[in-house]
mmCIF file of C-alpha atoms in Angstrom:
data_model
loop_
_atom_site.group_PDB
_atom_site.id
_atom_site.type_symbol
_atom_site.label_atom_id
_atom_site.label_comp_id
_atom_site.label_asym_id
_atom_site.label_seq_id
_atom_site.Cartn_x
_atom_site.Cartn_y
_atom_site.Cartn_z
ATOM 1 C CA MET T 1 -46.807 -20.692 -36.618
ATOM 2 C CA VAL T 2 -47.226 -23.924 -38.325
ATOM 3 C CA ARG T 3 -44.397 -25.535 -36.272
ATOM 4 C CA ARG T 4 -45.961 -24.064 -33.093
ATOM 5 C CA PHE T 5 -49.357 -25.194 -34.114
ATOM 6 C CA GLY T 6 -47.806 -28.688 -34.775
ATOM 7 C CA LEU T 7 -46.213 -28.728 -31.334
ATOM 8 C CA TYR T 8 -49.269 -28.036 -29.516
ATOM 9 C CA TYR T 9 -51.144 -30.506 -31.761
ATOM 10 C CA ALA T 10 -48.625 -33.300 -30.897
ATOM 11 C CA ILE T 11 -49.129 -32.368 -27.198
ATOM 12 C CA LEU T 12 -52.975 -32.610 -27.351
ATOM 13 C CA SER T 13 -52.730 -36.055 -29.107
ATOM 14 C CA CYS T 14 -50.452 -37.276 -26.424
ATOM 15 C CA VAL T 15 -52.462 -36.167 -23.898
ATOM 16 C CA LEU T 16 -55.742 -37.427 -25.300
ATOM 17 C CA LEU T 17 -54.249 -41.021 -26.038
ATOM 18 C CA ALA T 18 -52.743 -41.007 -22.234
ATOM 19 C CA GLY T 19 -56.442 -39.789 -20.943
ATOM 20 C CA LEU T 20 -58.005 -42.505 -23.098
ATOM 21 C CA LEU T 21 -55.704 -45.244 -22.038
ATOM 22 C CA LEU T 22 -56.337 -44.137 -18.260
ATOM 23 C CA LEU T 23 -59.937 -43.996 -18.925
ATOM 24 C CA VAL T 24 -60.030 -47.768 -20.263
ATOM 25 C CA VAL T 25 -58.049 -49.132 -17.402
ATOM 26 C CA VAL T 26 -60.349 -47.198 -14.733
ATOM 27 C CA ARG T 27 -63.500 -48.625 -16.204
ATOM 28 C CA LEU T 28 -62.050 -52.133 -16.780
ATOM 29 C CA ASN T 29 -60.987 -52.026 -12.690
ATOM 30 C CA ALA T 30 -64.592 -50.780 -12.263
ATOM 31 C CA ASN T 31 -66.015 -53.663 -14.038
ATOM 32 C CA ARG T 32 -63.786 -56.358 -12.158
ATOM 33 C CA THR T 33 -64.599 -54.837 -8.934
ATOM 34 C CA THR T 34 -68.424 -55.019 -9.629
ATOM 35 C CA ALA T 35 -67.763 -58.684 -11.180
ATOM 36 C CA ILE T 36 -65.734 -59.717 -7.815
ATOM 37 C CA ASP T 37 -68.595 -58.468 -5.530
ATOM 38 C CA GLU T 38 -71.240 -60.382 -7.676
ATOM 39 C CA ALA T 39 -69.367 -63.519 -7.602
ATOM 40 C CA THR T 40 -68.856 -63.159 -3.815
ATOM 41 C CA ALA T 41 -72.350 -62.875 -3.127
ATOM 42 C CA SER T 42 -73.218 -65.535 -5.330
ATOM 43 C CA TYR T 43 -70.895 -67.754 -3.646
ATOM 44 C CA ARG T 44 -72.554 -66.818 -0.360
ATOM 45 C CA ARG T 45 -75.892 -68.278 -1.782
ATOM 46 C CA ILE T 46 -74.548 -71.563 -2.761
ATOM 47 C CA GLU T 47 -72.600 -71.781 0.629
ATOM 48 C CA ALA T 48 -75.872 -71.468 2.450
ATOM 49 C CA ASP T 49 -77.671 -73.846 0.076
ATOM 50 C CA LEU T 50 -75.003 -76.586 0.512
ATOM 51 C CA ARG T 51 -74.720 -76.262 4.501
ATOM 52 C CA ALA T 52 -78.641 -76.928 4.174
ATOM 53 C CA ALA T 53 -78.017 -79.883 1.899
ATOM 54 C CA PHE T 54 -75.336 -81.495 4.322
ATOM 55 C CA ASP T 55 -78.022 -81.025 7.031
ATOM 56 C CA THR T 56 -80.937 -82.514 5.529
ATOM 57 C CA GLY T 57 -78.919 -85.331 3.682
ATOM 58 C CA ALA T 58 -79.622 -84.085 0.109
ATOM 59 C CA ASP T 59 -77.231 -84.678 -2.745
ATOM 60 C CA PRO T 60 -74.834 -81.748 -2.888
ATOM 61 C CA ALA T 61 -73.771 -82.783 -6.562
ATOM 62 C CA ARG T 62 -77.195 -81.933 -8.134
ATOM 63 C CA LEU T 63 -77.295 -78.904 -6.249
ATOM 64 C CA LEU T 64 -73.945 -77.956 -7.744
ATOM 65 C CA ARG T 65 -75.140 -78.807 -11.480
ATOM 66 C CA GLU T 66 -78.070 -76.599 -10.979
ATOM 67 C CA TYR T 67 -75.726 -73.778 -9.693
ATOM 68 C CA ILE T 68 -73.620 -74.043 -12.618
ATOM 69 C CA ALA T 69 -76.258 -73.846 -14.987
ATOM 70 C CA VAL T 70 -77.709 -70.730 -13.910
ATOM 71 C CA VAL T 71 -74.362 -68.837 -13.071
ATOM 72 C CA PRO T 72 -72.745 -68.382 -16.333
ATOM 73 C CA THR T 73 -69.334 -66.673 -14.731
ATOM 74 C CA VAL T 74 -68.471 -70.036 -13.088
ATOM 75 C CA ASP T 75 -65.173 -71.604 -14.549
ATOM 76 C CA ALA T 76 -64.423 -74.252 -11.992
ATOM 77 C CA VAL T 77 -66.237 -76.029 -9.128
ATOM 78 C CA VAL T 78 -64.473 -78.279 -6.509
ATOM 79 C CA LEU T 79 -66.114 -79.849 -3.581
ATOM 80 C CA TYR T 80 -63.571 -81.928 -1.470
ATOM 81 C CA ASP T 81 -62.660 -83.504 2.029
ATOM 82 C CA PRO T 82 -59.048 -82.582 2.600
ATOM 83 C CA ASN T 83 -58.697 -85.768 4.490
ATOM 84 C CA VAL T 84 -60.860 -88.134 2.111
ATOM 85 C CA GLY T 85 -60.468 -86.590 -1.191
ATOM 86 C CA ILE T 86 -62.488 -84.875 -3.979
ATOM 87 C CA ARG T 87 -66.177 -85.348 -4.112
ATOM 88 C CA TYR T 88 -67.298 -83.356 -7.083
ATOM 89 C CA VAL T 89 -65.519 -81.468 -9.583
ATOM 90 C CA TRP T 90 -66.243 -79.421 -12.797
ATOM 91 C CA THR T 91 -64.285 -77.167 -15.015
ATOM 92 C CA THR T 92 -64.660 -75.340 -18.279
ATOM 93 C CA ASP T 93 -60.742 -76.011 -18.750
ATOM 94 C CA ALA T 94 -59.268 -79.143 -17.537
ATOM 95 C CA ARG T 95 -55.721 -77.304 -17.651
ATOM 96 C CA MET T 96 -56.888 -74.917 -14.810
ATOM 97 C CA LEU T 97 -56.599 -77.836 -12.343
ATOM 98 C CA ARG T 98 -53.621 -79.701 -11.379
ATOM 99 C CA LEU T 99 -55.503 -83.143 -11.111
ATOM 100 C CA SER T 100 -56.468 -86.086 -13.240
ATOM 101 C CA ASP T 101 -59.358 -88.240 -13.262
ATOM 102 C CA ARG T 102 -57.722 -91.548 -12.269
ATOM 103 C CA ASN T 103 -56.455 -90.080 -8.965
ATOM 104 C CA LEU T 104 -59.438 -87.781 -7.837
ATOM 105 C CA ALA T 105 -60.295 -90.041 -4.976
ATOM 106 C CA GLU T 106 -56.589 -90.123 -3.883
ATOM 107 C CA VAL T 107 -56.163 -86.529 -3.742
ATOM 108 C CA ARG T 108 -55.529 -85.137 -0.246
ATOM 109 C CA GLY T 109 -55.178 -81.677 1.151
ATOM 110 C CA PHE T 110 -56.267 -78.502 -0.663
ATOM 111 C CA PRO T 111 -56.265 -78.250 -4.672
ATOM 112 C CA GLN T 112 -54.035 -76.108 -6.504
ATOM 113 C CA TYR T 113 -54.911 -74.011 -9.686
ATOM 114 C CA ASP T 114 -53.509 -72.100 -12.520
ATOM 115 C CA LEU T 115 -55.548 -69.145 -12.664
ATOM 116 C CA SER T 116 -55.165 -65.687 -14.255
ATOM 117 C CA GLU T 117 -55.109 -62.928 -11.534
ATOM 118 C CA ILE T 118 -56.501 -60.434 -13.835
ATOM 119 C CA THR T 119 -59.657 -62.223 -15.132
ATOM 120 C CA GLN T 120 -60.420 -64.759 -12.612
ATOM 121 C CA PHE T 121 -61.121 -64.772 -8.907
ATOM 122 C CA SER T 122 -61.502 -67.866 -6.416
ATOM 123 C CA VAL T 123 -63.286 -68.287 -3.247
ATOM 124 C CA ARG T 124 -62.853 -71.124 -0.762
ATOM 125 C CA ASN T 125 -64.835 -71.806 2.464
ATOM 126 C CA ARG T 126 -65.910 -74.642 4.716
ATOM 127 C CA VAL T 127 -69.617 -75.773 3.687
ATOM 128 C CA SER T 128 -70.558 -78.337 6.257
ATOM 129 C CA ALA T 129 -70.289 -78.104 10.151
ATOM 130 C CA SER T 130 -70.654 -81.803 10.640
ATOM 131 C CA ALA T 131 -67.807 -83.042 8.142
ATOM 132 C CA PRO T 132 -64.628 -80.919 6.814
ATOM 133 C CA PHE T 133 -66.141 -80.251 3.304
ATOM 134 C CA TYR T 134 -64.846 -77.277 1.635
ATOM 135 C CA LEU T 135 -66.089 -75.748 -1.752
ATOM 136 C CA ASP T 136 -63.837 -74.071 -4.221
ATOM 137 C CA VAL T 137 -65.462 -71.831 -6.958
ATOM 138 C CA VAL T 138 -63.509 -70.111 -9.546
ATOM 139 C CA TYR T 139 -65.451 -67.097 -11.303
ATOM 140 C CA ARG T 140 -64.419 -65.201 -14.292
ATOM 141 C CA VAL T 141 -64.516 -61.476 -13.240
ATOM 142 C CA LEU T 142 -63.354 -59.805 -16.613
ATOM 143 C CA ARG T 143 -65.282 -61.348 -19.709
ATOM 144 C CA PHE T 144 -65.201 -60.273 -23.238
ATOM 145 C CA THR T 145 -68.453 -58.010 -22.754
ATOM 146 C CA ASP T 146 -66.554 -56.232 -19.854
ATOM 147 C CA VAL T 147 -63.686 -55.305 -22.146
ATOM 148 C CA TYR T 148 -65.576 -54.649 -25.314
ATOM 149 C CA ALA T 149 -67.580 -51.501 -24.133
ATOM 150 C CA PRO T 150 -64.572 -49.257 -22.935
ATOM 151 C CA LEU T 151 -62.538 -50.291 -26.041
ATOM 152 C CA ARG T 152 -65.353 -49.365 -28.462
ATOM 153 C CA ASP T 153 -66.145 -46.216 -26.661
ATOM 154 C CA ALA T 154 -62.181 -45.358 -26.924
ATOM 155 C CA LEU T 155 -62.281 -46.132 -30.433
ATOM 156 C CA ILE T 156 -65.382 -43.881 -31.214
ATOM 157 C CA VAL T 157 -63.351 -40.984 -29.604
ATOM 158 C CA LEU T 158 -60.352 -41.736 -31.508
ATOM 159 C CA LEU T 159 -61.973 -41.903 -34.799
ATOM 160 C CA ALA T 160 -63.888 -38.551 -33.995
ATOM 161 C CA TYR T 161 -60.565 -36.948 -33.119
ATOM 162 C CA GLY T 162 -59.087 -38.387 -36.445
ATOM 163 C CA PHE T 163 -61.869 -36.970 -38.388
ATOM 164 C CA VAL T 164 -61.610 -33.724 -36.900
ATOM 165 C CA SER T 165 -57.816 -33.766 -37.388
ATOM 166 C CA ILE T 166 -58.420 -34.309 -41.251
ATOM 167 C CA LEU T 167 -60.805 -31.513 -41.469
ATOM 168 C CA LEU T 168 -58.377 -29.085 -39.749
ATOM 169 C CA LEU T 169 -55.395 -30.097 -41.866
ATOM 170 C CA ILE T 170 -57.928 -29.973 -45.215
ATOM 171 C CA LEU T 171 -58.779 -26.388 -43.927
ATOM 172 C CA ILE T 172 -55.127 -25.223 -43.385
ATOM 173 C CA ASP T 173 -54.097 -26.701 -46.667
ATOM 174 C CA GLY T 174 -56.712 -24.805 -48.205
ATOM 175 C CA GLN T 175 -55.822 -21.551 -46.570
ATOM 176 C CA LYS T 176 -52.227 -22.104 -47.677
ATOM 177 C CA ARG T 177 -52.949 -22.767 -51.440
ATOM 178 C CA THR T 178 -55.634 -19.589 -51.672
ATOM 179 C CA PRO T 179 -53.395 -16.531 -50.964
ATOM 180 C CA ASP T 180 -55.105 -14.448 -53.393
ATOM 181 C CA SER T 181 -57.636 -13.211 -50.906
ATOM 182 C CA SER T 182 -55.244 -11.938 -48.568
ATOM 183 C CA ARG T 183 -53.119 -10.489 -51.436
ATOM 184 C CA ALA T 184 -56.407 -8.678 -52.743
ATOM 185 C CA SER T 185 -57.199 -7.318 -49.014
ATOM 186 C CA ARG T 186 -53.581 -5.742 -48.900
ATOM 187 C CA SER T 187 -53.792 -4.355 -52.304
ATOM 188 C CA SER T 188 -57.029 -2.563 -51.650
ATOM 189 C CA ALA T 189 -55.583 -1.445 -48.217
ATOM 190 C CA LYS T 190 -52.598 -0.245 -49.955
ATOM 191 C CA ALA T 191 -54.708 1.899 -52.575
ATOM 192 C CA LYS T 192 -56.512 3.500 -49.690
ATOM 193 C CA HIS T 193 -53.632 4.356 -47.730
ATOM 194 C CA ALA T 194 -50.284 5.023 -49.182
ATOM 195 C CA LYS T 195 -47.533 3.425 -47.391
ATOM 196 C CA PRO T 196 -45.296 5.824 -45.254
ATOM 197 C CA ALA T 197 -41.628 6.120 -46.063
ATOM 198 C CA VAL T 198 -39.386 4.396 -43.575
ATOM 199 C CA PRO T 199 -37.610 6.972 -41.316
ATOM 200 C CA ALA T 200 -33.769 7.109 -41.078
ATOM 201 C CA SER T 201 -33.676 5.585 -37.632
ATOM 202 C CA VAL T 202 -35.238 2.348 -38.754
ATOM 203 C CA ALA T 203 -33.429 2.215 -41.908
ATOM 204 C CA PRO T 204 -31.752 -1.431 -42.496
ATOM 205 C CA THR T 205 -28.177 -1.507 -42.421
ATOM 206 C CA VAL T 206 -26.071 -2.490 -45.559
ATOM 207 C CA THR T 207 -24.026 -5.714 -45.114
ATOM 208 C CA THR T 208 -20.795 -5.833 -47.546
ATOM 209 C CA PRO T 209 -18.924 -9.066 -48.041
ATOM 210 C CA PRO T 210 -15.008 -9.122 -47.890
ATOM 211 C CA ALA T 211 -13.520 -7.252 -50.694
ATOM 212 C CA GLU T 212 -11.958 -8.941 -53.469
ATOM 213 C CA PRO T 213 -9.731 -7.919 -56.009
ATOM 214 C CA ALA T 214 -11.866 -6.157 -58.612
ATOM 215 C CA ALA T 215 -12.100 -7.830 -62.109
ATOM 216 C CA SER T 216 -10.993 -6.099 -65.087
ATOM 217 C CA PRO T 217 -14.179 -4.917 -66.876
ATOM 218 C CA GLU T 218 -15.064 -6.761 -69.999
ATOM 219 C CA PRO T 219 -14.260 -4.567 -73.152
ATOM 220 C CA ALA T 220 -17.339 -3.475 -75.175
ATOM 221 C CA ALA T 221 -17.762 -4.935 -78.364
ATOM 222 C CA SER T 222 -18.235 -2.477 -81.366
ATOM 223 C CA PRO T 223 -21.640 -2.727 -83.029
ATOM 224 C CA GLU T 224 -21.965 -4.303 -86.569
ATOM 225 C CA PRO T 225 -23.813 -2.579 -89.136
ATOM 226 C CA ALA T 226 -25.050 -5.874 -90.633
ATOM 227 C CA LEU T 227 -26.854 -7.042 -87.474
ATOM 228 C CA VAL T 228 -30.414 -6.260 -86.568
ATOM 229 C CA GLU T 229 -30.537 -3.972 -83.718
ATOM 230 C CA ILE T 230 -32.516 -5.628 -81.001
ATOM 231 C CA ASP T 231 -33.629 -3.560 -77.641
ATOM 232 C CA LEU T 232 -32.556 -5.958 -74.699
ATOM 233 C CA GLU T 233 -34.845 -3.914 -72.253
ATOM 234 C CA GLU T 234 -37.659 -5.149 -74.390
ATOM 235 C CA ILE T 235 -36.438 -8.699 -74.320
ATOM 236 C CA ALA T 236 -36.548 -8.671 -70.545
ATOM 237 C CA THR T 237 -39.893 -7.185 -69.957
ATOM 238 C CA ASP T 238 -42.017 -7.763 -73.211
ATOM 239 C CA PRO T 239 -44.414 -10.789 -71.915
ATOM 240 C CA GLY T 240 -44.681 -12.147 -75.326
ATOM 241 C CA GLU T 241 -47.600 -14.163 -76.234
ATOM 242 C CA PRO T 242 -50.568 -13.972 -73.980
ATOM 243 C CA GLY T 243 -50.179 -16.318 -70.638
ATOM 244 C CA ALA T 244 -46.508 -16.973 -71.522
ATOM 245 C CA MET T 245 -44.206 -17.509 -68.636
ATOM 246 C CA ILE T 246 -40.918 -18.202 -69.893
ATOM 247 C CA ASN T 247 -38.938 -15.786 -72.364
ATOM 248 C CA PRO T 248 -38.231 -18.003 -75.442
ATOM 249 C CA VAL T 249 -35.166 -15.651 -76.279
ATOM 250 C CA SER T 250 -33.507 -16.155 -72.767
ATOM 251 C CA GLY T 251 -35.075 -19.166 -71.166
ATOM 252 C CA LEU T 252 -35.864 -17.354 -67.926
ATOM 253 C CA SER T 253 -39.142 -16.239 -66.796
ATOM 254 C CA TYR T 254 -40.369 -12.804 -67.894
ATOM 255 C CA ARG T 255 -40.065 -9.670 -65.387
ATOM 256 C CA GLU T 256 -43.796 -9.182 -65.218
ATOM 257 C CA HIS T 257 -44.347 -12.277 -63.381
ATOM 258 C CA LEU T 258 -41.433 -11.515 -60.657
ATOM 259 C CA GLU T 259 -43.772 -9.644 -58.114
ATOM 260 C CA ARG T 260 -46.371 -12.289 -58.397
ATOM 261 C CA LYS T 261 -44.040 -15.258 -58.100
ATOM 262 C CA LEU T 262 -42.038 -13.544 -55.236
ATOM 263 C CA SER T 263 -45.412 -12.919 -53.250
ATOM 264 C CA LEU T 264 -46.310 -16.382 -53.350
ATOM 265 C CA GLU T 265 -42.750 -17.713 -52.175
ATOM 266 C CA LEU T 266 -43.015 -14.958 -49.522
ATOM 267 C CA GLU T 267 -46.164 -16.170 -48.206
ATOM 268 C CA ARG T 268 -44.918 -19.816 -48.321
ATOM 269 C CA SER T 269 -41.703 -18.930 -46.439
ATOM 270 C CA ALA T 270 -43.790 -17.125 -43.581
ATOM 271 C CA TYR T 271 -46.048 -20.088 -43.589
ATOM 272 C CA HIS T 272 -42.956 -22.549 -42.978
ATOM 273 C CA ASP T 273 -41.228 -19.856 -40.738
ATOM 274 C CA GLN T 274 -38.314 -19.841 -43.270
ATOM 275 C CA ASP T 275 -36.121 -17.126 -44.820
ATOM 276 C CA LEU T 276 -35.823 -16.105 -48.492
ATOM 277 C CA SER T 277 -33.513 -14.066 -50.532
ATOM 278 C CA ILE T 278 -33.292 -12.419 -53.663
ATOM 279 C CA LEU T 279 -30.339 -11.465 -56.032
ATOM 280 C CA ILE T 280 -30.289 -8.863 -58.758
ATOM 281 C CA ILE T 281 -27.307 -9.665 -60.963
ATOM 282 C CA ALA T 282 -25.871 -7.376 -63.388
ATOM 283 C CA PHE T 283 -23.194 -7.795 -65.923
ATOM 284 C CA GLU T 284 -21.220 -5.105 -67.671
ATOM 285 C CA GLY T 285 -19.865 -5.110 -71.317
ATOM 286 C CA SER T 286 -21.698 -5.857 -74.661
ATOM 287 C CA ASP T 287 -25.393 -6.140 -74.639
ATOM 288 C CA THR T 288 -25.878 -8.160 -77.892
ATOM 289 C CA PRO T 289 -28.655 -10.988 -77.720
ATOM 290 C CA GLU T 290 -26.084 -13.567 -77.921
ATOM 291 C CA LEU T 291 -24.324 -12.384 -74.847
ATOM 292 C CA HIS T 292 -27.627 -11.917 -73.255
ATOM 293 C CA SER T 293 -28.754 -15.524 -73.735
ATOM 294 C CA GLU T 294 -25.146 -16.714 -72.717
ATOM 295 C CA ARG T 295 -25.529 -15.009 -69.413
ATOM 296 C CA ALA T 296 -29.140 -16.348 -68.795
ATOM 297 C CA ALA T 297 -27.864 -19.660 -69.577
ATOM 298 C CA GLN T 298 -25.163 -19.290 -66.915
ATOM 299 C CA ILE T 299 -28.022 -18.259 -64.444
ATOM 300 C CA LEU T 300 -29.953 -21.451 -65.168
ATOM 301 C CA ARG T 301 -26.913 -23.613 -64.665
ATOM 302 C CA THR T 302 -26.170 -22.271 -61.419
ATOM 303 C CA PHE T 303 -29.766 -21.746 -60.017
ATOM 304 C CA THR T 304 -31.650 -24.412 -61.933
ATOM 305 C CA PHE T 305 -35.317 -23.416 -61.660
ATOM 306 C CA GLU T 306 -36.674 -21.341 -64.534
ATOM 307 C CA ASP T 307 -39.278 -20.329 -62.813
ATOM 308 C CA LEU T 308 -37.348 -18.612 -59.806
ATOM 309 C CA CYS T 309 -34.986 -16.895 -62.263
ATOM 310 C CA PHE T 310 -36.070 -13.758 -64.119
ATOM 311 C CA ASP T 311 -35.004 -11.321 -66.817
ATOM 312 C CA PHE T 312 -34.889 -8.072 -65.091
ATOM 313 C CA ALA T 313 -33.395 -5.347 -67.425
ATOM 314 C CA ALA T 314 -30.673 -5.103 -70.113
ATOM 315 C CA ASN T 315 -27.822 -7.323 -68.910
ATOM 316 C CA THR T 316 -29.648 -7.787 -65.341
ATOM 317 C CA PHE T 317 -31.097 -10.842 -63.879
ATOM 318 C CA CYS T 318 -33.350 -11.429 -60.816
ATOM 319 C CA VAL T 319 -32.891 -14.919 -58.676
ATOM 320 C CA ILE T 320 -35.271 -15.990 -56.117
ATOM 321 C CA LEU T 321 -33.579 -18.136 -53.518
ATOM 322 C CA THR T 322 -36.064 -20.107 -51.147
ATOM 323 C CA ASN T 323 -35.138 -21.216 -47.600
ATOM 324 C CA THR T 324 -31.871 -18.995 -47.910
ATOM 325 C CA ASP T 325 -30.815 -16.383 -45.302
ATOM 326 C CA LEU T 326 -28.809 -13.322 -46.121
ATOM 327 C CA THR T 327 -25.518 -14.795 -45.210
ATOM 328 C CA GLN T 328 -26.252 -17.915 -47.413
ATOM 329 C CA ALA T 329 -27.255 -15.690 -50.130
ATOM 330 C CA ILE T 330 -23.934 -13.675 -49.957
ATOM 331 C CA ARG T 331 -21.647 -16.664 -50.166
ATOM 332 C CA THR T 332 -23.977 -18.263 -53.144
ATOM 333 C CA ALA T 333 -23.457 -14.696 -54.836
ATOM 334 C CA THR T 334 -19.759 -14.506 -54.315
ATOM 335 C CA ASP T 335 -19.318 -18.164 -55.808
ATOM 336 C CA PHE T 336 -21.441 -17.160 -58.587
ATOM 337 C CA ARG T 337 -19.681 -13.800 -59.368
ATOM 338 C CA ALA T 338 -16.385 -15.466 -59.360
ATOM 339 C CA GLY T 339 -17.333 -17.892 -62.010
ATOM 340 C CA ALA T 340 -19.605 -16.189 -64.014
ATOM 341 C CA GLY T 341 -18.095 -12.914 -64.117
ATOM 342 C CA ALA T 342 -20.870 -10.773 -62.905
ATOM 343 C CA SER T 343 -19.941 -6.821 -62.262
ATOM 344 C CA ALA T 344 -22.542 -6.197 -59.434
ATOM 345 C CA ILE T 345 -24.794 -8.367 -57.246
ATOM 346 C CA GLY T 346 -27.408 -6.733 -55.054
ATOM 347 C CA ILE T 347 -29.058 -8.832 -52.302
ATOM 348 C CA SER T 348 -32.100 -8.518 -50.102
ATOM 349 C CA ALA T 349 -33.956 -11.252 -47.633
ATOM 350 C CA ARG T 350 -36.968 -11.486 -45.860
ATOM 351 C CA ASN T 351 -35.308 -11.850 -42.502
ATOM 352 C CA GLY T 352 -38.516 -12.672 -40.429
ATOM 353 C CA ARG T 353 -40.520 -9.996 -41.951
ATOM 354 C CA LEU T 354 -43.915 -10.167 -43.355
ATOM 355 C CA VAL T 355 -42.890 -7.847 -46.423
ATOM 356 C CA GLU T 356 -44.436 -7.377 -49.765
ATOM 357 C CA ALA T 357 -42.454 -8.342 -52.859
ATOM 358 C CA SER T 358 -42.285 -4.822 -54.194
ATOM 359 C CA ARG T 359 -40.513 -3.719 -51.000
ATOM 360 C CA ILE T 360 -37.947 -6.528 -51.090
ATOM 361 C CA VAL T 361 -37.406 -5.727 -54.939
ATOM 362 C CA LYS T 362 -36.593 -2.290 -53.996
ATOM 363 C CA GLU T 363 -34.133 -3.266 -51.434
ATOM 364 C CA ALA T 364 -32.601 -5.455 -53.666
ATOM 365 C CA GLN T 365 -32.190 -2.758 -56.318
ATOM 366 C CA ARG T 366 -30.734 -0.181 -53.565
ATOM 367 C CA SER T 367 -28.148 -2.922 -52.808
ATOM 368 C CA LEU T 368 -27.251 -3.440 -56.459
ATOM 369 C CA ASP T 369 -26.687 0.542 -56.616
ATOM 370 C CA HIS T 370 -24.550 0.211 -53.663
ATOM 371 C CA ALA T 371 -22.481 -2.570 -55.102
ATOM 372 C CA ARG T 372 -21.361 -0.963 -58.221
ATOM 373 C CA SER T 373 -19.511 1.472 -56.447
ATOM 374 C CA GLU T 374 -18.008 -1.273 -53.875
ATOM 375 C CA ARG T 375 -14.884 -2.999 -54.694
ATOM 376 C CA SER T 376 -16.281 -6.520 -53.678
ATOM 377 C CA GLY T 377 -19.059 -6.019 -56.206
ATOM 378 C CA ILE T 378 -21.528 -7.834 -53.686
ATOM 379 C CA VAL T 379 -23.807 -5.722 -51.201
ATOM 380 C CA GLY T 380 -26.562 -7.429 -49.024
ATOM 381 C CA PHE T 381 -29.547 -5.386 -47.587
ATOM 382 C CA ARG T 382 -29.803 -6.361 -43.861
ATOM 383 C CA PRO T 383 -33.172 -5.210 -42.462
ATOM 384 C CA ASP T 384 -33.884 -5.010 -38.638
ATOM 385 C CA ALA T 385 -37.092 -7.039 -38.313
ATOM 386 C CA ARG T 386 -37.916 -5.651 -35.008
ATOM 387 C CA LYS T 387 -37.711 -2.122 -35.693
ATOM 388 C CA TYR T 388 -39.679 -2.628 -39.126
ATOM 389 C CA ARG T 389 -42.650 -4.485 -37.193
ATOM 390 C CA GLN T 390 -42.321 -1.481 -34.701
ATOM 391 C CA PHE T 391 -42.399 1.098 -37.543
ATOM 392 C CA LEU T 392 -45.457 -0.621 -39.286
ATOM 393 C CA SER T 393 -47.247 -0.805 -36.020
ATOM 394 C CA GLU T 394 -46.729 2.938 -35.299
ATOM 395 C CA HIS T 395 -47.971 3.915 -38.633
ATOM 396 C CA ARG T 396 -50.840 1.530 -38.439
ATOM 397 C CA ASP T 397 -52.107 3.147 -35.293
ATOM 398 C CA ALA T 398 -51.514 6.732 -36.441
ATOM 399 C CA GLY T 399 -53.536 5.804 -39.739
#
């Protein structure tokens, strides 16, 4: 679900950015077209005024200076006779004109300009009927104010989109970090309606790894009268001091925290669309506190995280393997059993299901029962996610 949401969000972001870019380009082009129309109309007015000035003998230079003063978009003005030379020139940037002050009177032909095709626009026309005078005017058709407004509006939209994105991320992260309400609702629903037993038609199949030579059982140690008798079942289940998480005897987490921790990891795996497996590992032989602690140390050396390793029962431990499917879990169990000498290991996996912690623990226990009678000593519980969902849907509709 999260990956699908991320994909849709990325597509939406790309569409939004492309749309904003297109909108900015369209608005800039519209502003440029409007400025070109205004520049053309302004040129027609000064052209008519110059024609009248030439007919009446007025000074065209004075008329051009007045025109430049009232039209701020003018970048250059050149009045010239191609056969005689330039009579009047004005520009905001001398680099725009390929001329020099020393040879203006000697210039023949039509002047050449270095213009920007995007931000500038030039108009040329003959302005005198009695003499071949031409007027060139260069206008700036894309000013800073024309660019600022579209970019400002696009930035506002991007900021609003970013703000909404942050709110969505906070909301999603908050839902991810507060799973207690969903568990409470499931618990209340579970209390009202007893969960039906899974029929044989949808019962998961049992997967057994390749058989390996059975290890000779560890000889049972004879108890010594001088030793203080300790109930290992109590060691594995006694919560100790209130709020304690780790058993000081074994260094592993108490069994009473198993289902709560497993529920959190199952929800996290479902949120990230990952798998999860659990191992229930049983040892044979003596059940002295020293051996129990030694085997717990083997568990920690292999699986590292003490909050994912639990005392389960006498000579029995449970390990949560995050982001691990059933096949990977079987390989891990095989390697561990070969090195640590465990007698039997039962495995179960989420396998794409929205399954409760208590159910997956029972599946692993059932696998452990089968593993005790298998030569390989390892059994994996492989559920059919499609049949499981179909089974839940049918019984939900029936309820």
